[in-house]
Amino acid sequence: MAEEKKKRLVMIASKGSMDMAYIPLIIGSTAAAMEMEVAIFFTFYGLDIINKHKYKNLGVAPLANPASPMPVPNIIGVLPGMTMMATAMMKSWMGKQNVATIPEMLKMCQDVGVRMIGCQMTMDVMGVKKEDLIDGVEIGGAATMLDFAADSDISFHI
Amino acid sequence: MSGESDKTLDCKGLSCPEPVLKTKMAMNDMQPGQVLEMIATDPGSANDIPAWAKRTGNQIIESKEEGGVWTFRIKKS
């Protein structure tokens, strides 16, 4: 049942590959649709997920990834173009199942009110400016995330 | 499916998490007491829609599965 106080979910998204971008976006949007308060803190490589120059082109590497959509020996995985091929293969699989794309998932997260916070320190280190991030995200540091996390019911790191 | 519905939402062909998100969006535009008929082919919906309804306090008044198509009638609380 809907409660007086909403359940709260916080996630730390620290990986910037396509598969690891789906997890916080799918879980976050669903949680918000279940009337939870949701915040995602995008830090380190996870910042790419909300970087407007990068979020459309997140990839999946076959190198050192035994579960890659294109399982090849590492010696092949190092060759140029292999990450692009594995990424294309994964996108094609997901397209066949009608799974929303990363840009679509970001839009849905915003539509259902997921709070998205870009890590200030990562931005400084990577030379990312506020205008490089997609519209509607906040910027904050560890304390911003922890302030939200301190009263959260569910928290996890991706 | 028996009974009247105020709105129908076709989620056939969509994968997780879209059936749940679209159901939530559709319910946002409805009044308490109104009934949404939601149709999905995502097998995950069989459990996901009841979980969503339980968590949001909306009531599933009817559900059925026929040939891989799930139909739910959900009453807005």
Coordinates of N, CA and C in Angstrom, one line a residue:
Chain A
M1 N 0.8 -1.2 0.0 CA 0.0 0.0 0.0 C 0.9 1.2 0.0
A2 N 0.3 2.3 -0.6 CA 1.0 3.6 -0.5 C 1.1 4.0 0.9
E3 N 2.3 4.5 1.3 CA 2.5 4.8 2.7 C 2.6 6.3 2.9
E4 N 2.5 6.8 4.1 CA 2.6 8.2 4.4 C 4.0 8.7 3.9
K5 N 5.0 7.9 4.4 CA 6.4 8.3 4.0 C 6.8 7.4 2.9
K6 N 7.2 8.1 1.8 CA 7.6 7.3 0.7 C 8.9 6.5 0.9
K7 N 9.0 5.3 0.4 CA 10.3 4.6 0.4 C 11.3 5.3 -0.4
R8 N 12.5 5.1 -0.1 CA 13.6 5.9 -0.7 C 14.7 5.0 -1.2
L9 N 15.1 5.2 -2.5 CA 16.2 4.4 -3.1 C 17.3 5.3 -3.5
V10 N 18.5 4.9 -3.2 CA 19.7 5.7 -3.7 C 20.6 4.7 -4.4
M11 N 21.1 5.1 -5.6 CA 22.1 4.2 -6.3 C 23.3 5.1 -6.6
I12 N 24.4 4.4 -6.6 CA 25.7 5.0 -7.0 C 26.0 4.3 -8.3
A13 N 26.0 5.1 -9.4 CA 26.4 4.5 -10.8 C 27.8 4.9 -11.1
S14 N 28.7 3.9 -11.0 CA 30.1 4.3 -11.2 C 30.7 3.7 -12.5
K15 N 29.9 3.0 -13.3 CA 30.4 2.4 -14.5 C 29.8 3.0 -15.7
G16 N 30.5 3.1 -16.8 CA 30.0 3.8 -18.0 C 29.8 2.9 -19.2
S17 N 29.8 1.6 -19.0 CA 29.5 0.8 -20.1 C 28.0 0.7 -20.3
M18 N 27.5 0.3 -21.5 CA 26.1 0.3 -21.8 C 25.3 -0.6 -20.8
D19 N 25.8 -1.8 -20.6 CA 25.1 -2.7 -19.7 C 24.9 -2.1 -18.3
M20 N 26.0 -1.5 -17.8 CA 26.0 -1.0 -16.5 C 25.3 0.3 -16.4
A21 N 24.9 0.9 -17.5 CA 24.1 2.1 -17.5 C 22.6 1.8 -17.4
Y22 N 22.3 0.6 -18.0 CA 20.9 0.2 -18.0 C 20.4 0.0 -16.5
I23 N 21.3 -0.6 -15.7 CA 20.8 -1.1 -14.4 C 20.2 0.1 -13.5
P24 N 21.0 1.2 -13.3 CA 20.4 2.2 -12.5 C 19.2 2.9 -13.2
L25 N 19.2 3.0 -14.5 CA 18.1 3.7 -15.2 C 16.8 2.8 -15.2
I26 N 17.0 1.5 -15.3 CA 15.8 0.6 -15.3 C 15.2 0.6 -13.9
I27 N 16.1 0.3 -12.9 CA 15.7 0.2 -11.5 C 15.2 1.5 -11.0
G28 N 15.9 2.6 -11.3 CA 15.5 3.9 -10.9 C 14.1 4.3 -11.4
S29 N 13.9 4.2 -12.7 CA 12.6 4.6 -13.3 C 11.5 3.7 -12.7
T30 N 11.7 2.4 -12.5 CA 10.7 1.6 -12.0 C 10.4 1.9 -10.6
A31 N 11.4 2.2 -9.8 CA 11.2 2.6 -8.4 C 10.3 3.8 -8.3
A32 N 10.7 4.8 -9.2 CA 9.9 6.1 -9.1 C 8.4 5.8 -9.5
A33 N 8.3 4.9 -10.5 CA 6.9 4.5 -10.9 C 6.2 3.8 -9.8
M34 N 6.9 3.2 -8.9 CA 6.3 2.5 -7.7 C 6.2 3.5 -6.5
E35 N 6.3 4.8 -6.9 CA 6.1 5.9 -5.9 C 7.2 5.9 -4.9
M36 N 8.4 5.5 -5.2 CA 9.5 5.7 -4.3 C 10.3 7.0 -4.7
E37 N 11.0 7.6 -3.7 CA 11.8 8.7 -4.0 C 13.2 8.1 -4.5
V38 N 13.7 8.6 -5.6 CA 14.9 7.9 -6.2 C 15.9 9.0 -6.5
A39 N 17.2 8.7 -6.1 CA 18.3 9.5 -6.6 C 19.4 8.6 -7.1
I40 N 20.0 9.0 -8.2 CA 21.2 8.3 -8.7 C 22.3 9.2 -8.7
F41 N 23.4 8.8 -8.1 CA 24.6 9.6 -8.0 C 25.6 9.0 -9.1
F42 N 25.9 9.8 -10.1 CA 26.7 9.4 -11.2 C 28.2 9.8 -10.9
T43 N 29.0 8.8 -10.7 CA 30.4 9.2 -10.4 C 31.4 8.4 -11.2
F44 N 32.6 8.8 -11.2 CA 33.7 8.2 -12.1 C 33.1 7.9 -13.5
Y45 N 33.3 6.7 -14.0 CA 32.9 6.4 -15.4 C 31.4 6.5 -15.6
G46 N 30.7 6.4 -14.4 CA 29.2 6.5 -14.5 C 28.7 7.8 -15.0
L47 N 29.6 8.8 -14.8 CA 29.2 10.2 -15.3 C 28.9 10.2 -16.8
D48 N 29.5 9.3 -17.5 CA 29.3 9.3 -19.0 C 27.8 9.1 -19.3
I49 N 27.1 8.4 -18.4 CA 25.6 8.1 -18.6 C 24.8 9.4 -18.8
I50 N 25.3 10.5 -18.1 CA 24.5 11.7 -18.2 C 25.3 12.8 -18.9
N51 N 26.4 12.4 -19.6 CA 27.2 13.3 -20.4 C 26.6 13.4 -21.8
K52 N 26.1 14.5 -22.2 CA 25.3 14.6 -23.4 C 26.1 14.3 -24.7
H53 N 27.5 14.3 -24.6 CA 28.3 14.0 -25.7 C 28.6 12.5 -25.8
K54 N 28.2 11.8 -24.7 CA 28.6 10.3 -24.6 C 27.4 9.3 -24.4
Y55 N 26.3 9.8 -23.8 CA 25.3 8.8 -23.4 C 24.7 8.0 -24.6
K56 N 24.8 8.6 -25.8 CA 24.2 7.9 -26.9 C 25.1 6.8 -27.4
N57 N 26.4 6.8 -27.0 CA 27.4 5.9 -27.6 C 28.1 5.1 -26.5
L58 N 27.4 4.7 -25.5 CA 28.0 3.8 -24.5 C 28.2 2.4 -25.1
G59 N 29.3 1.8 -24.7 CA 29.7 0.5 -25.4 C 29.8 -0.7 -24.4
V60 N 30.0 -1.8 -25.0 CA 30.2 -3.0 -24.3 C 31.5 -3.6 -24.8
A61 N 32.5 -3.9 -24.0 CA 33.8 -4.4 -24.4 C 33.8 -6.0 -24.3
P62 N 34.3 -6.6 -25.4 CA 34.4 -8.1 -25.3 C 35.7 -8.5 -24.5
L63 N 36.6 -7.5 -24.4 CA 37.9 -7.8 -23.8 C 37.7 -8.1 -22.3
A64 N 38.3 -9.2 -21.8 CA 38.2 -9.6 -20.4 C 36.8 -9.7 -19.9
N65 N 35.9 -10.0 -20.8 CA 34.4 -10.1 -20.5 C 33.9 -11.4 -21.0
P66 N 34.0 -12.4 -20.2 CA 33.6 -13.8 -20.7 C 32.1 -13.8 -21.0
A67 N 31.3 -12.9 -20.5 CA 29.9 -12.9 -20.8 C 29.5 -11.9 -21.9
S68 N 30.5 -11.5 -22.6 CA 30.3 -10.5 -23.7 C 29.3 -11.1 -24.7
P69 N 28.5 -10.2 -25.4 CA 27.6 -10.7 -26.4 C 28.3 -11.3 -27.6
M70 N 29.6 -11.0 -27.7 CA 30.4 -11.5 -28.8 C 31.6 -12.2 -28.1
P71 N 31.5 -13.5 -27.6 CA 32.6 -14.1 -26.9 C 33.7 -14.4 -27.8
V72 N 34.8 -13.7 -27.6 CA 36.0 -14.0 -28.4 C 37.2 -14.1 -27.4
P73 N 38.3 -14.8 -27.8 CA 39.4 -14.8 -26.9 C 40.0 -13.4 -26.7
N74 N 40.6 -13.1 -25.5 CA 41.1 -11.8 -25.3 C 42.1 -11.3 -26.4
I75 N 42.8 -12.3 -26.9 CA 43.8 -11.9 -27.9 C 43.1 -11.3 -29.2
I76 N 41.9 -11.7 -29.4 CA 41.1 -11.1 -30.5 C 40.4 -9.8 -30.0
G77 N 40.0 -9.9 -28.7 CA 39.2 -8.8 -28.1 C 40.0 -7.4 -28.1
V78 N 41.3 -7.5 -28.2 CA 42.2 -6.3 -28.2 C 42.2 -5.6 -29.5
L79 N 41.7 -6.3 -30.6 CA 41.9 -5.7 -31.9 C 40.9 -4.5 -32.1
P80 N 41.3 -3.6 -32.9 CA 40.5 -2.4 -33.1 C 39.2 -2.8 -33.7
G81 N 38.1 -2.1 -33.2 CA 36.8 -2.4 -33.7 C 36.0 -3.5 -33.0
M82 N 36.7 -4.2 -32.1 CA 36.0 -5.3 -31.4 C 34.9 -4.8 -30.5
T83 N 35.2 -3.7 -29.8 CA 34.3 -3.2 -28.8 C 33.0 -2.6 -29.6
M84 N 33.3 -2.0 -30.8 CA 32.2 -1.5 -31.6 C 31.3 -2.7 -32.0
M85 N 32.0 -3.8 -32.4 CA 31.2 -4.9 -32.9 C 30.3 -5.5 -31.8
A86 N 30.9 -5.7 -30.6 CA 30.2 -6.3 -29.5 C 29.0 -5.3 -29.1
T87 N 29.3 -4.0 -29.1 CA 28.3 -3.0 -28.8 C 27.1 -3.1 -29.8
A88 N 27.5 -3.2 -31.1 CA 26.4 -3.3 -32.1 C 25.6 -4.6 -31.9
M89 N 26.3 -5.6 -31.6 CA 25.6 -6.9 -31.4 C 24.6 -6.8 -30.2
M90 N 25.1 -6.2 -29.1 CA 24.2 -6.1 -27.9 C 23.0 -5.2 -28.2
K91 N 23.3 -4.1 -29.0 CA 22.2 -3.2 -29.3 C 21.1 -3.9 -30.2
S92 N 21.6 -4.7 -31.1 CA 20.7 -5.4 -32.0 C 19.9 -6.4 -31.2
W93 N 20.5 -7.1 -30.2 CA 19.7 -8.1 -29.3 C 18.6 -7.3 -28.6
M94 N 19.0 -6.2 -28.0 CA 18.1 -5.4 -27.2 C 17.0 -4.8 -28.0
G95 N 17.3 -4.4 -29.3 CA 16.3 -3.9 -30.2 C 15.3 -5.0 -30.5
K96 N 15.8 -6.2 -30.7 CA 14.9 -7.3 -31.1 C 13.8 -7.5 -29.9
Q97 N 14.3 -7.3 -28.7 CA 13.4 -7.5 -27.6 C 12.6 -6.2 -27.2
N98 N 12.8 -5.2 -28.1 CA 12.1 -3.9 -27.9 C 12.5 -3.3 -26.5
V99 N 13.7 -3.5 -26.1 CA 14.2 -2.9 -24.8 C 14.5 -1.4 -25.2
A100 N 14.0 -0.5 -24.4 CA 14.3 0.9 -24.6 C 15.8 1.2 -24.7
T101 N 16.1 2.2 -25.5 CA 17.5 2.6 -25.6 C 17.9 3.4 -24.4
I102 N 19.3 3.6 -24.2 CA 19.7 4.5 -23.1 C 19.1 5.9 -23.2
P103 N 19.1 6.5 -24.3 CA 18.5 7.9 -24.4 C 17.0 7.8 -24.0
E104 N 16.3 6.8 -24.4 CA 14.9 6.6 -24.0 C 14.7 6.4 -22.5
M105 N 15.7 5.6 -22.0 CA 15.6 5.3 -20.5 C 15.9 6.6 -19.7
L106 N 16.8 7.4 -20.2 CA 17.1 8.6 -19.5 C 15.9 9.5 -19.5
K107 N 15.2 9.6 -20.6 CA 14.0 10.4 -20.7 C 12.9 9.9 -19.8
M108 N 12.8 8.6 -19.7 CA 11.8 8.0 -18.8 C 12.1 8.3 -17.4
C109 N 13.4 8.2 -17.0 CA 13.8 8.5 -15.6 C 13.4 10.0 -15.3
Q110 N 13.6 10.9 -16.2 CA 13.2 12.3 -16.0 C 11.7 12.4 -15.9
D111 N 11.0 11.7 -16.7 CA 9.5 11.8 -16.7 C 8.9 11.4 -15.4
V112 N 9.5 10.4 -14.8 CA 8.9 9.9 -13.6 C 9.6 10.5 -12.3
G113 N 10.5 11.4 -12.6 CA 11.0 12.2 -11.4 C 12.2 11.6 -10.7
V114 N 13.0 10.9 -11.4 CA 14.2 10.4 -10.7 C 15.2 11.5 -10.6
R115 N 15.7 11.7 -9.4 CA 16.7 12.8 -9.2 C 18.1 12.3 -9.6
M116 N 18.7 13.0 -10.5 CA 20.0 12.6 -11.0 C 21.1 13.6 -10.6
I117 N 22.1 13.1 -10.0 CA 23.2 13.9 -9.5 C 24.5 13.6 -10.1
G118 N 25.2 14.6 -10.7 CA 26.5 14.3 -11.3 C 27.5 14.7 -10.2
C119 N 28.6 13.8 -10.1 CA 29.6 14.0 -9.1 C 30.5 15.2 -9.5
Q120 N 30.6 16.2 -8.6 CA 31.4 17.4 -8.9 C 32.9 17.0 -9.1
M121 N 33.4 16.2 -8.2 CA 34.8 15.9 -8.2 C 35.2 15.2 -9.5
T122 N 34.3 14.2 -9.9 CA 34.6 13.5 -11.2 C 34.6 14.6 -12.4
M123 N 33.6 15.5 -12.3 CA 33.6 16.5 -13.4 C 34.9 17.3 -13.4
D124 N 35.4 17.7 -12.3 CA 36.6 18.4 -12.2 C 37.8 17.6 -12.8
V125 N 37.9 16.4 -12.3 CA 39.0 15.5 -12.8 C 38.9 15.2 -14.3
M126 N 37.7 15.0 -14.8 CA 37.5 14.6 -16.2 C 37.4 15.9 -17.1
G127 N 37.3 17.0 -16.5 CA 37.2 18.2 -17.3 C 35.8 18.4 -17.9
V128 N 34.8 17.9 -17.2 CA 33.4 17.9 -17.7 C 32.7 19.2 -17.0
K129 N 32.1 19.9 -17.9 CA 31.3 21.1 -17.4 C 29.9 20.9 -17.3
K130 N 29.2 21.7 -16.5 CA 27.7 21.5 -16.3 C 27.0 21.5 -17.6
E131 N 27.5 22.3 -18.6 CA 26.8 22.3 -19.9 C 27.1 21.0 -20.7
D132 N 28.0 20.2 -20.3 CA 28.3 18.9 -21.0 C 27.3 17.9 -20.5
L133 N 26.6 18.1 -19.4 CA 25.6 17.2 -18.9 C 24.3 17.4 -19.5
I134 N 23.4 16.3 -19.5 CA 22.1 16.5 -20.0 C 21.3 17.4 -19.1
D135 N 20.3 18.0 -19.7 CA 19.5 19.0 -18.9 C 18.7 18.3 -17.8
G136 N 18.5 19.0 -16.7 CA 17.7 18.5 -15.7 C 18.5 17.7 -14.6
V137 N 19.8 17.7 -14.7 CA 20.5 16.9 -13.6 C 21.1 18.0 -12.7
E138 N 21.3 17.5 -11.5 CA 22.0 18.3 -10.4 C 23.4 18.0 -10.4
I139 N 24.2 18.8 -9.7 CA 25.6 18.5 -9.4 C 25.8 18.6 -7.9
G140 N 26.6 17.6 -7.4 CA 26.8 17.6 -6.0 C 28.0 16.7 -5.7
G141 N 28.3 16.7 -4.4 CA 29.4 15.9 -4.0 C 28.9 14.8 -3.1
A142 N 29.9 14.1 -2.4 CA 29.6 13.0 -1.5 C 28.5 13.4 -0.5
A143 N 28.6 14.6 0.1 CA 27.7 15.0 1.1 C 26.3 15.1 0.6
T144 N 26.1 15.6 -0.6 CA 24.8 15.7 -1.2 C 24.1 14.3 -1.3
M145 N 24.9 13.3 -1.8 CA 24.5 12.0 -2.0 C 24.2 11.4 -0.6
L146 N 25.1 11.6 0.4 CA 24.9 11.0 1.7 C 23.7 11.6 2.4
D147 N 23.4 12.8 2.2 CA 22.3 13.5 2.8 C 21.0 12.8 2.4
F148 N 20.9 12.4 1.1 CA 19.8 11.7 0.6 C 19.8 10.2 1.1
A149 N 21.0 9.7 1.1 CA 21.2 8.2 1.4 C 20.9 8.0 2.9
A150 N 21.2 9.0 3.8 CA 21.0 8.8 5.2 C 19.6 8.4 5.6
D151 N 18.6 8.8 4.8 CA 17.2 8.5 5.1 C 16.6 7.5 4.0
S152 N 17.5 6.8 3.4 CA 17.0 5.9 2.3 C 16.7 4.5 2.9
D153 N 15.8 3.8 2.2 CA 15.5 2.5 2.7 C 16.3 1.4 1.9
I154 N 16.6 1.8 0.7 CA 17.4 0.8 -0.2 C 18.5 1.6 -0.8
S155 N 19.7 1.0 -0.8 CA 20.8 1.7 -1.4 C 21.7 0.6 -2.1
F156 N 22.2 0.9 -3.2 CA 23.2 0.0 -3.8 C 24.2 0.7 -4.8
H157 N 25.2 0.0 -5.0 CA 26.3 0.5 -5.8 C 26.5 -0.3 -7.1
I158 N 26.6 0.4 -8.2 CA 26.7 -0.3 -9.5 C 28.0 0.1 -10.2
Chain B
M1 N -12.4 -9.9 -21.9 CA -12.4 -9.6 -20.5 C -13.7 -9.0 -20.0
S2 N -14.2 -9.4 -18.9 CA -15.5 -8.9 -18.5 C -15.3 -7.6 -17.8
G3 N -16.4 -6.8 -17.7 CA -16.4 -5.6 -17.0 C -15.9 -4.4 -17.9
E4 N -16.3 -3.2 -17.5 CA -16.0 -2.0 -18.2 C -14.6 -1.5 -17.8
S5 N -13.9 -0.9 -18.8 CA -12.7 -0.2 -18.4 C -12.8 1.2 -19.0
D6 N -12.2 2.1 -18.2 CA -12.2 3.5 -18.6 C -11.1 3.9 -19.7
K7 N -10.1 3.0 -19.7 CA -9.0 3.3 -20.6 C -8.3 2.0 -20.9
T8 N -7.7 1.9 -22.1 CA -7.0 0.7 -22.4 C -5.5 1.1 -22.8
L9 N -4.6 0.3 -22.3 CA -3.2 0.6 -22.5 C -2.5 -0.7 -23.2
D10 N -2.1 -0.5 -24.4 CA -1.5 -1.7 -25.1 C 0.1 -1.6 -24.9
C11 N 0.6 -2.6 -24.2 CA 2.0 -2.7 -23.9 C 2.6 -3.9 -24.6
K12 N 1.9 -4.4 -25.6 CA 2.3 -5.6 -26.3 C 3.7 -5.4 -27.0
G13 N 4.6 -6.3 -26.9 CA 5.9 -6.1 -27.5 C 6.9 -5.4 -26.7
L14 N 6.5 -4.7 -25.6 CA 7.5 -3.9 -24.8 C 8.1 -4.8 -23.8
S15 N 9.4 -4.5 -23.5 CA 10.1 -5.2 -22.4 C 10.2 -4.4 -21.2
C16 N 10.6 -5.1 -20.1 CA 10.9 -4.4 -18.8 C 11.8 -3.3 -19.0
P17 N 11.6 -2.1 -18.5 CA 10.6 -1.7 -17.5 C 9.4 -1.0 -18.1
E18 N 9.3 -1.0 -19.4 CA 8.3 -0.1 -20.0 C 6.8 -0.4 -19.6
P19 N 6.4 -1.7 -19.6 CA 5.0 -1.9 -19.2 C 4.6 -1.3 -17.8
V20 N 5.5 -1.4 -16.9 CA 5.3 -0.8 -15.6 C 5.2 0.8 -15.7
L21 N 6.2 1.3 -16.4 CA 6.3 2.8 -16.5 C 5.1 3.3 -17.2
K22 N 4.7 2.7 -18.3 CA 3.5 3.2 -19.1 C 2.2 3.0 -18.3
T23 N 2.2 2.0 -17.5 CA 1.0 1.8 -16.6 C 0.9 2.9 -15.6
K24 N 2.0 3.2 -15.0 CA 2.1 4.4 -14.0 C 1.7 5.7 -14.7
M25 N 2.2 5.9 -15.9 CA 1.9 7.2 -16.6 C 0.4 7.2 -16.9
A26 N -0.1 6.1 -17.4 CA -1.5 6.1 -17.8 C -2.4 6.3 -16.5
M27 N -2.0 5.7 -15.4 CA -2.8 5.9 -14.2 C -2.8 7.4 -13.7
N28 N -1.7 8.0 -14.0 CA -1.5 9.4 -13.5 C -2.7 10.3 -14.1
D29 N -3.1 9.9 -15.3 CA -4.2 10.8 -15.9 C -5.6 10.3 -15.6
M30 N -5.7 9.4 -14.7 CA -7.0 8.8 -14.4 C -7.5 9.3 -13.0
Q31 N -8.8 9.1 -12.8 CA -9.4 9.5 -11.5 C -9.6 8.3 -10.6
P32 N -9.5 8.5 -9.3 CA -9.7 7.3 -8.4 C -11.0 6.6 -8.7
G33 N -11.0 5.3 -8.7 CA -12.2 4.5 -9.0 C -12.2 4.0 -10.5
Q34 N -11.5 4.8 -11.3 CA -11.5 4.4 -12.7 C -10.7 3.1 -12.9
V35 N -11.0 2.4 -14.0 CA -10.3 1.2 -14.3 C -9.5 1.2 -15.6
L36 N -8.2 0.8 -15.5 CA -7.3 0.7 -16.6 C -7.2 -0.7 -17.1
E37 N -7.4 -1.0 -18.3 CA -7.1 -2.3 -18.9 C -5.8 -2.3 -19.5
M38 N -4.9 -3.1 -19.1 CA -3.5 -3.1 -19.6 C -3.2 -4.5 -20.2
I39 N -2.6 -4.4 -21.4 CA -2.3 -5.7 -22.1 C -0.8 -5.7 -22.4
A40 N -0.2 -6.9 -22.0 CA 1.3 -7.0 -22.2 C 1.7 -8.4 -22.7
T41 N 2.8 -8.5 -23.3 CA 3.3 -9.8 -23.7 C 4.6 -10.1 -23.0
D42 N 5.1 -9.1 -22.2 CA 6.4 -9.3 -21.5 C 6.0 -10.3 -20.3
P43 N 6.6 -11.5 -20.3 CA 6.3 -12.5 -19.3 C 6.5 -11.9 -17.9
G44 N 7.5 -11.0 -17.8 CA 7.8 -10.4 -16.5 C 6.6 -9.6 -15.9
S45 N 5.8 -9.2 -16.8 CA 4.6 -8.4 -16.3 C 3.7 -9.2 -15.4
A46 N 3.7 -10.5 -15.5 CA 2.9 -11.4 -14.7 C 3.1 -11.1 -13.2
N47 N 4.4 -10.9 -12.9 CA 4.7 -10.6 -11.5 C 4.9 -9.1 -11.2
D48 N 5.4 -8.4 -12.3 CA 5.7 -7.0 -12.1 C 4.5 -6.1 -11.9
I49 N 3.5 -6.4 -12.6 CA 2.3 -5.5 -12.5 C 1.6 -5.7 -11.1
P50 N 1.5 -6.9 -10.6 CA 0.9 -7.1 -9.3 C 1.9 -6.4 -8.2
A51 N 3.2 -6.6 -8.4 CA 4.1 -5.9 -7.4 C 4.0 -4.4 -7.4
W52 N 3.8 -3.9 -8.6 CA 3.7 -2.4 -8.8 C 2.3 -2.0 -8.1
A53 N 1.3 -2.8 -8.4 CA 0.0 -2.4 -7.8 C 0.0 -2.5 -6.3
K54 N 0.6 -3.5 -5.7 CA 0.7 -3.7 -4.3 C 1.4 -2.5 -3.7
R55 N 2.5 -2.1 -4.3 CA 3.3 -1.0 -3.8 C 2.7 0.4 -3.9
T56 N 1.9 0.6 -4.9 CA 1.2 1.9 -5.1 C -0.2 1.9 -4.6
G57 N -0.7 0.8 -4.1 CA -2.0 0.8 -3.5 C -3.2 0.7 -4.5
N58 N -2.8 0.5 -5.7 CA -3.9 0.3 -6.7 C -4.3 -1.2 -6.7
Q59 N -5.5 -1.4 -7.2 CA -6.1 -2.8 -7.0 C -6.3 -3.5 -8.4
I60 N -5.7 -4.7 -8.4 CA -6.0 -5.5 -9.6 C -7.3 -6.2 -9.5
I61 N -8.3 -5.9 -10.3 CA -9.6 -6.5 -10.1 C -9.7 -7.7 -11.0
E62 N -8.9 -7.9 -12.0 CA -9.0 -9.0 -12.8 C -7.6 -9.2 -13.5
S63 N -7.2 -10.4 -13.7 CA -6.0 -10.7 -14.5 C -6.1 -12.0 -15.2
K64 N -5.6 -12.1 -16.4 CA -5.6 -13.4 -17.1 C -4.5 -13.5 -18.1
E65 N -4.2 -14.7 -18.5 CA -3.1 -14.9 -19.5 C -3.7 -15.9 -20.5
E66 N -3.5 -15.5 -21.8 CA -4.0 -16.3 -22.9 C -3.0 -16.3 -24.0
G67 N -2.4 -17.4 -24.3 CA -1.4 -17.5 -25.4 C -0.3 -16.5 -25.3
G68 N 0.2 -16.3 -24.1 CA 1.3 -15.4 -24.0 C 1.0 -13.9 -23.9
V69 N -0.3 -13.6 -23.8 CA -0.8 -12.2 -23.6 C -1.5 -12.1 -22.3
W70 N -0.9 -11.2 -21.5 CA -1.5 -10.9 -20.2 C -2.4 -9.7 -20.2
T71 N -3.5 -9.8 -19.5 CA -4.4 -8.7 -19.5 C -4.7 -8.4 -18.0
F72 N -4.6 -7.2 -17.6 CA -4.9 -6.8 -16.2 C -5.9 -5.7 -16.2
R73 N -6.8 -5.8 -15.3 CA -7.7 -4.6 -15.1 C -7.4 -4.1 -13.7
I74 N -7.0 -2.8 -13.7 CA -6.5 -2.2 -12.5 C -7.3 -1.0 -12.1
K75 N -7.8 -1.0 -10.9 CA -8.6 0.1 -10.4 C -7.8 1.1 -9.6
K76 N -7.9 2.3 -10.0 CA -7.1 3.3 -9.4 C -7.6 3.6 -8.0
S77 N -6.7 3.7 -7.0 CA -7.1 3.9 -5.6 C -7.3 5.4 -5.4

